[in-house]
Amino acid sequence: MVSVGRNEWFVFRRYAEFDKLYNALRKQFPSMNLKIPPKRIFGDNFDPEFIKQRRTGLHEFIQRLVSHPELYHHQDVRDFLQMNKTKNISDVSEDEDDKPTDFDFLKVIGKGSFGKVLLAKRKNDGKYYAIKVLQKRVILNRREQKHIMAERNVLLQNVKHPFLVGLHYSFQTADKLYFVLDFVNGGELFFHLQKERTFPEPRAKFYIAEMASALGYLHSLNIVYRDLKPENILLDYEGHIVLTDFGLCKEGISQTDTTSTFCGTPEIPPPFIPNVTSHHDISNFDPEFTDETVPSSVCWSPGHSFVNASVMEADEAFLGFSYAPPSDDSFQ
């Protein structure tokens, strides 16, 4: 884990990548006396004590990089620690009064019990997002507001992990809730499994390892996912998995706790890279969704010509739903 100020995130790198960066920096900054754990030629590389010592040494190396200004701003270090990725950095607008009219809604890319997921472009910066639009009436009729608020709470934790979809904003109008999420456009694992029928064993192992990492992170926060299925596993443009849909998550569950409710519905390169041609490419989504017309009601709310989502709470059932990340220029 990388920690800089109030920001924390995970970076997955193999020892060989650490060694490559270390050797490059050692030549450029010989006076800094940088160190990483030495290579182990003989012995068991899976020995728990050896792994623990190596992890501690690599963590100290990372902290040395981010604490020294000259290293911190070095491009190789920033690339290695993924410091320029928007998911790790709060680079959004300081205006927390987000509203549907801030976005151009382009295509339907998914449907669920409470609403739809749409591809949208933010007008002021041209960035693409997946926006989950939920109908309040349906949620209230099914008494599911606790699940929706739990999903919001879990999404706020996800920005720290690369294999979990991250929340950028959430806001509401009189009749709808909006989750503004990472647009992950490699398609659902279910979609690719339908086309290919089976995956080669190395590819399946790769996906399982990344899923285990994502679930392990949630477990470390005492969160149980409870809805693992191919439809909820997306592929990004590099071929990595991204877990989504956290409506059935259970918070505050320790290793000894149980639940009683019913629930339904690295350095190794990815073995499969989806064909993604641009940031707004939707060719890997099901045509059943993308062929559907974007409903005009997404951008308006009955009875209000203008809705300020952060100020005008529709009713007490969703108090505290609206969210925008704090402004933070620590990486600029």
mmCIF file of C-alpha atoms in Angstrom:
data_model
loop_
_atom_site.group_PDB
_atom_site.id
_atom_site.type_symbol
_atom_site.label_atom_id
_atom_site.label_comp_id
_atom_site.label_asym_id
_atom_site.label_seq_id
_atom_site.Cartn_x
_atom_site.Cartn_y
_atom_site.Cartn_z
ATOM 1 C CA MET A 1 0.000 0.000 0.000
ATOM 2 C CA VAL A 2 1.169 3.532 -0.868
ATOM 3 C CA SER A 3 0.380 6.314 1.635
ATOM 4 C CA VAL A 4 0.770 9.994 0.753
ATOM 5 C CA GLY A 5 -0.961 12.449 3.057
ATOM 6 C CA ARG A 6 -4.616 11.466 3.264
ATOM 7 C CA ASN A 7 -4.371 9.323 0.135
ATOM 8 C CA GLU A 8 -3.824 5.569 0.233
ATOM 9 C CA TRP A 9 -3.956 3.025 -2.571
ATOM 10 C CA PHE A 10 -2.703 -0.417 -3.552
ATOM 11 C CA VAL A 11 -0.055 -1.007 -6.211
ATOM 12 C CA PHE A 12 0.640 -4.523 -7.459
ATOM 13 C CA ARG A 13 4.241 -5.061 -8.574
ATOM 14 C CA ARG A 14 6.538 -8.065 -8.705
ATOM 15 C CA TYR A 15 9.964 -8.105 -7.105
ATOM 16 C CA ALA A 16 11.611 -7.929 -10.546
ATOM 17 C CA GLU A 17 9.875 -4.597 -11.177
ATOM 18 C CA PHE A 18 11.034 -3.241 -7.811
ATOM 19 C CA ASP A 19 14.561 -4.389 -8.642
ATOM 20 C CA LYS A 20 14.476 -2.676 -12.038
ATOM 21 C CA LEU A 21 13.326 0.635 -10.535
ATOM 22 C CA TYR A 22 15.845 0.355 -7.701
ATOM 23 C CA ASN A 23 18.779 -0.146 -10.081
ATOM 24 C CA ALA A 24 17.678 2.774 -12.262
ATOM 25 C CA LEU A 25 17.339 5.138 -9.297
ATOM 26 C CA ARG A 26 20.536 3.943 -7.641
ATOM 27 C CA LYS A 27 22.532 5.061 -10.680
ATOM 28 C CA GLN A 28 20.815 8.458 -10.842
ATOM 29 C CA PHE A 29 20.886 9.136 -7.083
ATOM 30 C CA PRO A 30 23.961 7.322 -5.697
ATOM 31 C CA SER A 31 24.152 9.516 -2.585
ATOM 32 C CA MET A 32 20.688 8.520 -1.332
ATOM 33 C CA ASN A 33 21.742 5.002 -0.345
ATOM 34 C CA LEU A 34 18.495 3.387 -1.486
ATOM 35 C CA LYS A 35 17.922 -0.228 -0.450
ATOM 36 C CA ILE A 36 15.558 -3.074 -1.242
ATOM 37 C CA PRO A 37 15.573 -6.637 0.130
ATOM 38 C CA PRO A 38 18.177 -8.758 -1.701
ATOM 39 C CA LYS A 39 17.301 -11.503 -4.137
ATOM 40 C CA ARG A 40 17.014 -15.014 -2.747
ATOM 41 C CA ILE A 41 18.858 -17.506 -4.920
ATOM 42 C CA PHE A 42 18.542 -20.538 -2.643
ATOM 43 C CA GLY A 43 15.763 -21.558 -0.285
ATOM 44 C CA ASP A 44 11.986 -21.437 -0.300
ATOM 45 C CA ASN A 45 10.639 -18.195 -1.765
ATOM 46 C CA PHE A 46 7.222 -19.035 -0.292
ATOM 47 C CA ASP A 47 8.478 -19.248 3.274
ATOM 48 C CA PRO A 48 6.096 -17.005 5.324
ATOM 49 C CA GLU A 49 8.907 -15.359 7.288
ATOM 50 C CA PHE A 50 10.839 -14.589 4.087
ATOM 51 C CA ILE A 51 7.714 -13.111 2.475
ATOM 52 C CA LYS A 52 7.049 -10.984 5.560
ATOM 53 C CA GLN A 53 10.607 -9.611 5.609
ATOM 54 C CA ARG A 54 10.572 -8.882 1.879
ATOM 55 C CA ARG A 55 7.209 -7.115 2.122
ATOM 56 C CA THR A 56 8.466 -4.962 5.003
ATOM 57 C CA GLY A 57 11.613 -4.027 3.087
ATOM 58 C CA LEU A 58 9.714 -3.119 -0.075
ATOM 59 C CA HIS A 59 7.245 -1.043 1.926
ATOM 60 C CA GLU A 60 10.138 0.901 3.468
ATOM 61 C CA PHE A 61 11.536 1.442 -0.041
ATOM 62 C CA ILE A 62 8.188 2.866 -1.214
ATOM 63 C CA GLN A 63 7.929 5.182 1.773
ATOM 64 C CA ARG A 64 11.452 6.438 1.044
ATOM 65 C CA LEU A 65 10.405 7.234 -2.522
ATOM 66 C CA VAL A 66 7.313 9.234 -1.574
ATOM 67 C CA SER A 67 8.976 11.070 1.320
ATOM 68 C CA HIS A 68 11.884 12.488 -0.704
ATOM 69 C CA PRO A 69 10.746 15.331 -3.043
ATOM 70 C CA GLU A 70 13.307 14.635 -5.772
ATOM 71 C CA LEU A 71 12.291 10.973 -5.937
ATOM 72 C CA TYR A 72 8.607 11.724 -5.421
ATOM 73 C CA HIS A 73 8.461 13.849 -8.593
ATOM 74 C CA HIS A 74 10.620 11.505 -10.694
ATOM 75 C CA GLN A 75 8.553 10.257 -13.641
ATOM 76 C CA ASP A 76 9.664 6.622 -13.259
ATOM 77 C CA VAL A 77 8.540 6.668 -9.616
ATOM 78 C CA ARG A 78 5.185 8.254 -10.457
ATOM 79 C CA ASP A 79 4.562 5.674 -13.174
ATOM 80 C CA PHE A 80 5.628 2.803 -10.921
ATOM 81 C CA LEU A 81 3.323 3.921 -8.088
ATOM 82 C CA GLN A 82 0.491 4.809 -10.492
ATOM 83 C CA MET A 83 0.345 8.308 -9.016
ATOM 84 C CA ASN A 84 -1.235 9.823 -12.124
ATOM 85 C CA LYS A 85 -4.195 7.453 -12.275
ATOM 86 C CA THR A 86 -7.456 9.292 -11.614
ATOM 87 C CA LYS A 87 -8.742 6.500 -9.435
ATOM 88 C CA ASN A 88 -6.034 7.164 -6.869
ATOM 89 C CA ILE A 89 -6.206 10.935 -6.906
ATOM 90 C CA SER A 90 -9.043 13.267 -5.987
ATOM 91 C CA ASP A 91 -8.950 15.359 -9.167
ATOM 92 C CA VAL A 92 -12.619 16.243 -9.395
ATOM 93 C CA SER A 93 -14.322 19.595 -9.226
ATOM 94 C CA GLU A 94 -14.564 21.400 -5.898
ATOM 95 C CA ASP A 95 -18.271 21.990 -6.596
ATOM 96 C CA GLU A 96 -20.209 19.378 -4.635
ATOM 97 C CA ASP A 97 -23.589 20.428 -6.108
ATOM 98 C CA ASP A 98 -23.479 17.962 -8.980
ATOM 99 C CA LYS A 99 -26.629 17.340 -10.948
ATOM 100 C CA PRO A 100 -27.790 15.303 -13.979
ATOM 101 C CA THR A 101 -27.485 18.277 -16.332
ATOM 102 C CA ASP A 102 -23.715 18.291 -15.710
ATOM 103 C CA PHE A 103 -23.504 15.186 -17.908
ATOM 104 C CA ASP A 104 -24.354 14.122 -21.449
ATOM 105 C CA PHE A 105 -25.995 10.686 -21.217
ATOM 106 C CA LEU A 106 -24.912 8.723 -24.288
ATOM 107 C CA LYS A 107 -25.870 5.042 -24.083
ATOM 108 C CA VAL A 108 -27.566 2.463 -21.884
ATOM 109 C CA ILE A 109 -24.899 -0.113 -20.937
ATOM 110 C CA GLY A 110 -26.705 -2.072 -18.217
ATOM 111 C CA LYS A 111 -30.008 -2.663 -16.437
ATOM 112 C CA GLY A 112 -30.907 -3.806 -12.930
ATOM 113 C CA SER A 113 -33.802 -4.198 -10.522
ATOM 114 C CA PHE A 114 -33.894 -0.519 -9.555
ATOM 115 C CA GLY A 115 -32.770 1.269 -12.706
ATOM 116 C CA LYS A 116 -30.188 1.508 -15.471
ATOM 117 C CA VAL A 117 -26.485 2.099 -15.998
ATOM 118 C CA LEU A 118 -25.597 4.663 -18.645
ATOM 119 C CA LEU A 119 -22.425 5.827 -20.335
ATOM 120 C CA ALA A 120 -22.120 9.565 -19.719
ATOM 121 C CA LYS A 121 -19.629 12.331 -20.452
ATOM 122 C CA ARG A 122 -19.067 15.129 -17.955
ATOM 123 C CA LYS A 123 -19.538 18.420 -19.741
ATOM 124 C CA ASN A 124 -16.889 20.501 -17.994
ATOM 125 C CA ASP A 125 -13.951 18.125 -18.516
ATOM 126 C CA GLY A 126 -15.061 15.601 -21.159
ATOM 127 C CA LYS A 127 -14.386 12.582 -18.922
ATOM 128 C CA TYR A 128 -16.441 9.427 -19.350
ATOM 129 C CA TYR A 129 -18.236 7.703 -16.491
ATOM 130 C CA ALA A 130 -20.703 4.900 -15.922
ATOM 131 C CA ILE A 131 -23.690 6.423 -14.114
ATOM 132 C CA LYS A 132 -26.024 4.141 -12.224
ATOM 133 C CA VAL A 133 -29.488 5.752 -12.121
ATOM 134 C CA LEU A 134 -31.892 4.262 -9.565
ATOM 135 C CA GLN A 135 -35.604 4.923 -9.110
ATOM 136 C CA LYS A 136 -36.397 5.961 -5.532
ATOM 137 C CA ARG A 137 -39.990 4.783 -5.778
ATOM 138 C CA VAL A 138 -38.939 1.227 -6.625
ATOM 139 C CA ILE A 139 -36.338 1.174 -3.838
ATOM 140 C CA LEU A 140 -38.816 2.435 -1.243
ATOM 141 C CA ASN A 141 -41.552 0.038 -2.371
ATOM 142 C CA ARG A 142 -39.157 -2.875 -1.818
ATOM 143 C CA ARG A 143 -37.736 -1.364 1.376
ATOM 144 C CA GLU A 144 -34.210 -1.592 0.030
ATOM 145 C CA GLN A 145 -32.897 1.823 1.076
ATOM 146 C CA LYS A 146 -30.527 0.278 3.630
ATOM 147 C CA HIS A 147 -28.887 -1.780 0.876
ATOM 148 C CA ILE A 148 -28.472 1.312 -1.305
ATOM 149 C CA MET A 149 -26.831 3.273 1.495
ATOM 150 C CA ALA A 150 -24.591 0.283 2.276
ATOM 151 C CA GLU A 151 -23.550 0.187 -1.392
ATOM 152 C CA ARG A 152 -22.634 3.876 -1.229
ATOM 153 C CA ASN A 153 -20.561 3.326 1.928
ATOM 154 C CA VAL A 154 -18.659 0.421 0.377
ATOM 155 C CA LEU A 155 -18.016 2.329 -2.853
ATOM 156 C CA LEU A 156 -16.304 5.069 -0.869
ATOM 157 C CA GLN A 157 -13.725 2.502 0.283
ATOM 158 C CA ASN A 158 -13.076 1.128 -3.198
ATOM 159 C CA VAL A 159 -10.922 3.960 -4.575
ATOM 160 C CA LYS A 160 -8.008 2.418 -2.689
ATOM 161 C CA HIS A 161 -8.018 -0.860 -4.638
ATOM 162 C CA PRO A 162 -7.400 -1.358 -8.385
ATOM 163 C CA PHE A 163 -9.779 -4.326 -8.781
ATOM 164 C CA LEU A 164 -12.862 -2.631 -7.291
ATOM 165 C CA VAL A 165 -14.947 -0.086 -9.186
ATOM 166 C CA GLY A 166 -14.600 3.385 -7.660
ATOM 167 C CA LEU A 167 -17.170 6.071 -6.865
ATOM 168 C CA HIS A 168 -16.496 9.606 -8.115
ATOM 169 C CA TYR A 169 -19.750 11.291 -7.073
ATOM 170 C CA SER A 170 -23.214 10.462 -5.832
ATOM 171 C CA PHE A 171 -26.171 12.837 -5.935
ATOM 172 C CA GLN A 172 -29.951 12.735 -6.071
ATOM 173 C CA THR A 173 -33.021 14.427 -7.478
ATOM 174 C CA ALA A 174 -36.595 14.235 -6.216
ATOM 175 C CA ASP A 175 -37.160 10.825 -7.779
ATOM 176 C CA LYS A 176 -33.753 9.349 -8.649
ATOM 177 C CA LEU A 177 -30.383 8.424 -7.138
ATOM 178 C CA TYR A 178 -27.168 8.717 -9.154
ATOM 179 C CA PHE A 179 -23.883 6.849 -8.664
ATOM 180 C CA VAL A 180 -21.101 8.278 -10.873
ATOM 181 C CA LEU A 181 -18.657 5.377 -11.231
ATOM 182 C CA ASP A 182 -15.516 4.371 -13.119
ATOM 183 C CA PHE A 183 -16.368 3.528 -16.719
ATOM 184 C CA VAL A 184 -14.882 0.052 -17.155
ATOM 185 C CA ASN A 185 -15.366 -0.787 -20.808
ATOM 186 C CA GLY A 186 -13.878 -4.233 -21.363
ATOM 187 C CA GLY A 187 -17.294 -5.810 -20.820
ATOM 188 C CA GLU A 188 -18.695 -8.252 -18.288
ATOM 189 C CA LEU A 189 -16.887 -11.530 -17.705
ATOM 190 C CA PHE A 190 -20.282 -13.118 -18.333
ATOM 191 C CA PHE A 191 -20.408 -11.510 -21.799
ATOM 192 C CA HIS A 192 -16.985 -12.936 -22.752
ATOM 193 C CA LEU A 193 -17.776 -16.321 -21.224
ATOM 194 C CA GLN A 194 -20.937 -16.528 -23.308
ATOM 195 C CA LYS A 195 -18.935 -15.861 -26.477
ATOM 196 C CA GLU A 196 -16.005 -18.175 -25.709
ATOM 197 C CA ARG A 197 -17.803 -20.839 -23.634
ATOM 198 C CA THR A 198 -14.639 -21.711 -21.666
ATOM 199 C CA PHE A 199 -11.421 -19.960 -20.612
ATOM 200 C CA PRO A 200 -7.953 -21.570 -20.691
ATOM 201 C CA GLU A 201 -6.742 -22.554 -17.226
ATOM 202 C CA PRO A 202 -3.995 -19.850 -16.998
ATOM 203 C CA ARG A 203 -6.552 -17.172 -17.847
ATOM 204 C CA ALA A 204 -9.016 -18.510 -15.271
ATOM 205 C CA LYS A 205 -6.260 -18.574 -12.627
ATOM 206 C CA PHE A 206 -5.394 -14.961 -13.414
ATOM 207 C CA TYR A 207 -8.977 -13.809 -12.893
ATOM 208 C CA ILE A 208 -9.311 -15.845 -9.693
ATOM 209 C CA ALA A 209 -6.132 -14.322 -8.246
ATOM 210 C CA GLU A 210 -7.348 -10.773 -8.891
ATOM 211 C CA MET A 211 -10.799 -11.583 -7.482
ATOM 212 C CA ALA A 212 -9.169 -13.010 -4.357
ATOM 213 C CA SER A 213 -7.171 -9.789 -3.955
ATOM 214 C CA ALA A 214 -10.311 -7.637 -4.257
ATOM 215 C CA LEU A 215 -12.348 -9.783 -1.869
ATOM 216 C CA GLY A 216 -9.458 -9.978 0.589
ATOM 217 C CA TYR A 217 -9.297 -6.189 0.695
ATOM 218 C CA LEU A 218 -13.028 -5.968 1.454
ATOM 219 C CA HIS A 219 -12.639 -8.615 4.158
ATOM 220 C CA SER A 220 -9.847 -6.556 5.730
ATOM 221 C CA LEU A 221 -12.452 -3.793 6.129
ATOM 222 C CA ASN A 222 -14.947 -6.265 7.650
ATOM 223 C CA ILE A 223 -17.089 -6.132 4.509
ATOM 224 C CA VAL A 224 -18.598 -9.298 3.001
ATOM 225 C CA TYR A 225 -19.369 -9.040 -0.732
ATOM 226 C CA ARG A 226 -22.081 -11.776 -1.104
ATOM 227 C CA ASP A 227 -22.866 -11.292 -4.812
ATOM 228 C CA LEU A 228 -19.953 -12.798 -6.726
ATOM 229 C CA LYS A 229 -21.019 -13.836 -10.235
ATOM 230 C CA PRO A 230 -19.708 -13.311 -13.805
ATOM 231 C CA GLU A 231 -22.209 -10.494 -14.410
ATOM 232 C CA ASN A 232 -20.614 -8.456 -11.607
ATOM 233 C CA ILE A 233 -17.034 -8.926 -12.800
ATOM 234 C CA LEU A 234 -15.907 -6.432 -15.445
ATOM 235 C CA LEU A 235 -12.721 -6.321 -17.523
ATOM 236 C CA ASP A 236 -10.861 -3.052 -17.958
ATOM 237 C CA TYR A 237 -9.060 -1.989 -21.129
ATOM 238 C CA GLU A 238 -5.862 -3.721 -19.965
ATOM 239 C CA GLY A 239 -7.573 -7.048 -19.233
ATOM 240 C CA HIS A 240 -7.689 -6.793 -15.430
ATOM 241 C CA ILE A 241 -10.873 -7.624 -13.532
ATOM 242 C CA VAL A 242 -12.931 -4.978 -11.734
ATOM 243 C CA LEU A 243 -15.580 -6.036 -9.238
ATOM 244 C CA THR A 244 -18.820 -4.037 -9.265
ATOM 245 C CA ASP A 245 -22.343 -3.918 -7.759
ATOM 246 C CA PHE A 246 -22.088 -3.726 -3.972
ATOM 247 C CA GLY A 247 -25.780 -3.596 -3.076
ATOM 248 C CA LEU A 248 -25.697 -6.903 -1.179
ATOM 249 C CA CYS A 249 -22.540 -6.149 0.803
ATOM 250 C CA LYS A 250 -22.694 -6.599 4.549
ATOM 251 C CA GLU A 251 -20.651 -4.199 6.686
ATOM 252 C CA GLY A 252 -19.181 -4.772 10.120
ATOM 253 C CA ILE A 253 -18.678 -8.531 9.728
ATOM 254 C CA SER A 254 -15.612 -9.904 11.520
ATOM 255 C CA GLN A 255 -14.041 -13.326 10.950
ATOM 256 C CA THR A 256 -16.211 -14.896 13.661
ATOM 257 C CA ASP A 257 -19.503 -13.281 12.595
ATOM 258 C CA THR A 258 -22.128 -14.868 10.368
ATOM 259 C CA THR A 259 -25.079 -13.579 8.353
ATOM 260 C CA SER A 260 -28.547 -15.076 8.105
ATOM 261 C CA THR A 261 -30.096 -13.233 5.163
ATOM 262 C CA PHE A 262 -30.600 -14.848 1.750
ATOM 263 C CA CYS A 263 -28.648 -13.403 -1.173
ATOM 264 C CA GLY A 264 -29.090 -14.106 -4.834
ATOM 265 C CA THR A 265 -28.590 -12.929 -8.148
ATOM 266 C CA PRO A 266 1.426 -8.978 -10.350
ATOM 267 C CA GLU A 267 3.633 -8.563 -13.102
ATOM 268 C CA ILE A 268 2.112 -11.348 -15.079
ATOM 269 C CA PRO A 269 0.390 -9.741 -18.078
ATOM 270 C CA PRO A 270 -3.340 -10.463 -18.426
ATOM 271 C CA PRO A 271 -3.949 -13.558 -20.577
ATOM 272 C CA PHE A 272 -6.706 -11.760 -22.480
ATOM 273 C CA ILE A 273 -7.001 -8.084 -23.440
ATOM 274 C CA PRO A 274 -10.445 -6.929 -24.637
ATOM 275 C CA ASN A 275 -10.617 -4.879 -27.826
ATOM 276 C CA VAL A 276 -11.115 -1.331 -26.508
ATOM 277 C CA THR A 277 -10.515 1.423 -29.068
ATOM 278 C CA SER A 278 -11.250 4.572 -27.022
ATOM 279 C CA HIS A 279 -12.260 5.869 -23.592
ATOM 280 C CA HIS A 280 -15.930 5.835 -24.617
ATOM 281 C CA ASP A 281 -15.881 2.527 -26.537
ATOM 282 C CA ILE A 282 -18.996 0.454 -25.699
ATOM 283 C CA SER A 283 -18.543 -2.427 -28.165
ATOM 284 C CA ASN A 284 -17.934 -4.885 -25.315
ATOM 285 C CA PHE A 285 -21.298 -4.220 -23.697
ATOM 286 C CA ASP A 286 -24.408 -6.245 -24.510
ATOM 287 C CA PRO A 287 -26.178 -4.753 -27.593
ATOM 288 C CA GLU A 288 -29.463 -5.381 -25.783
ATOM 289 C CA PHE A 289 -28.498 -2.438 -23.568
ATOM 290 C CA THR A 290 -26.562 -0.198 -25.955
ATOM 291 C CA ASP A 291 -29.308 -0.258 -28.612
ATOM 292 C CA GLU A 292 -31.771 1.152 -26.110
ATOM 293 C CA THR A 293 -32.586 4.864 -26.242
ATOM 294 C CA VAL A 294 -31.361 6.965 -23.334
ATOM 295 C CA PRO A 295 -34.540 8.014 -21.470
ATOM 296 C CA SER A 296 -35.041 11.780 -21.426
ATOM 297 C CA SER A 297 -36.264 11.578 -17.820
ATOM 298 C CA VAL A 298 -32.697 10.895 -16.632
ATOM 299 C CA CYS A 299 -31.905 14.613 -16.806
ATOM 300 C CA TRP A 300 -35.008 16.013 -15.172
ATOM 301 C CA SER A 301 -37.193 15.548 -12.124
ATOM 302 C CA PRO A 302 -40.989 16.122 -12.087
ATOM 303 C CA GLY A 303 -42.114 19.278 -10.353
ATOM 304 C CA HIS A 304 -38.688 20.956 -10.423
ATOM 305 C CA SER A 305 -37.214 22.965 -13.276
ATOM 306 C CA PHE A 306 -33.838 22.841 -11.525
ATOM 307 C CA VAL A 307 -32.687 20.518 -8.782
ATOM 308 C CA ASN A 308 -29.649 21.253 -6.643
ATOM 309 C CA ALA A 309 -28.930 17.672 -5.597
ATOM 310 C CA SER A 310 -26.672 18.358 -2.618
ATOM 311 C CA VAL A 311 -29.044 20.869 -1.017
ATOM 312 C CA MET A 312 -32.492 19.637 -1.954
ATOM 313 C CA GLU A 313 -32.918 16.233 -0.305
ATOM 314 C CA ALA A 314 -36.035 14.560 -1.644
ATOM 315 C CA ASP A 315 -37.070 12.805 1.546
ATOM 316 C CA GLU A 316 -35.653 11.442 4.773
ATOM 317 C CA ALA A 317 -35.196 7.933 3.368
ATOM 318 C CA PHE A 318 -31.973 8.919 1.567
ATOM 319 C CA LEU A 319 -30.521 11.597 3.812
ATOM 320 C CA GLY A 320 -26.744 11.649 3.488
ATOM 321 C CA PHE A 321 -26.674 9.953 0.056
ATOM 322 C CA SER A 322 -25.003 12.806 -1.849
ATOM 323 C CA TYR A 323 -21.212 12.642 -2.053
ATOM 324 C CA ALA A 324 -18.290 14.344 -3.744
ATOM 325 C CA PRO A 325 -14.642 13.657 -2.836
ATOM 326 C CA PRO A 326 -12.634 16.345 -1.036
ATOM 327 C CA SER A 327 -10.444 18.590 -3.130
ATOM 328 C CA ASP A 328 -6.836 17.496 -2.830
ATOM 329 C CA ASP A 329 -3.957 18.904 -4.877
ATOM 330 C CA SER A 330 -1.236 16.951 -3.083
ATOM 331 C CA PHE A 331 -0.099 15.362 -6.358
ATOM 332 C CA GLN A 332 0.029 18.554 -8.380
#
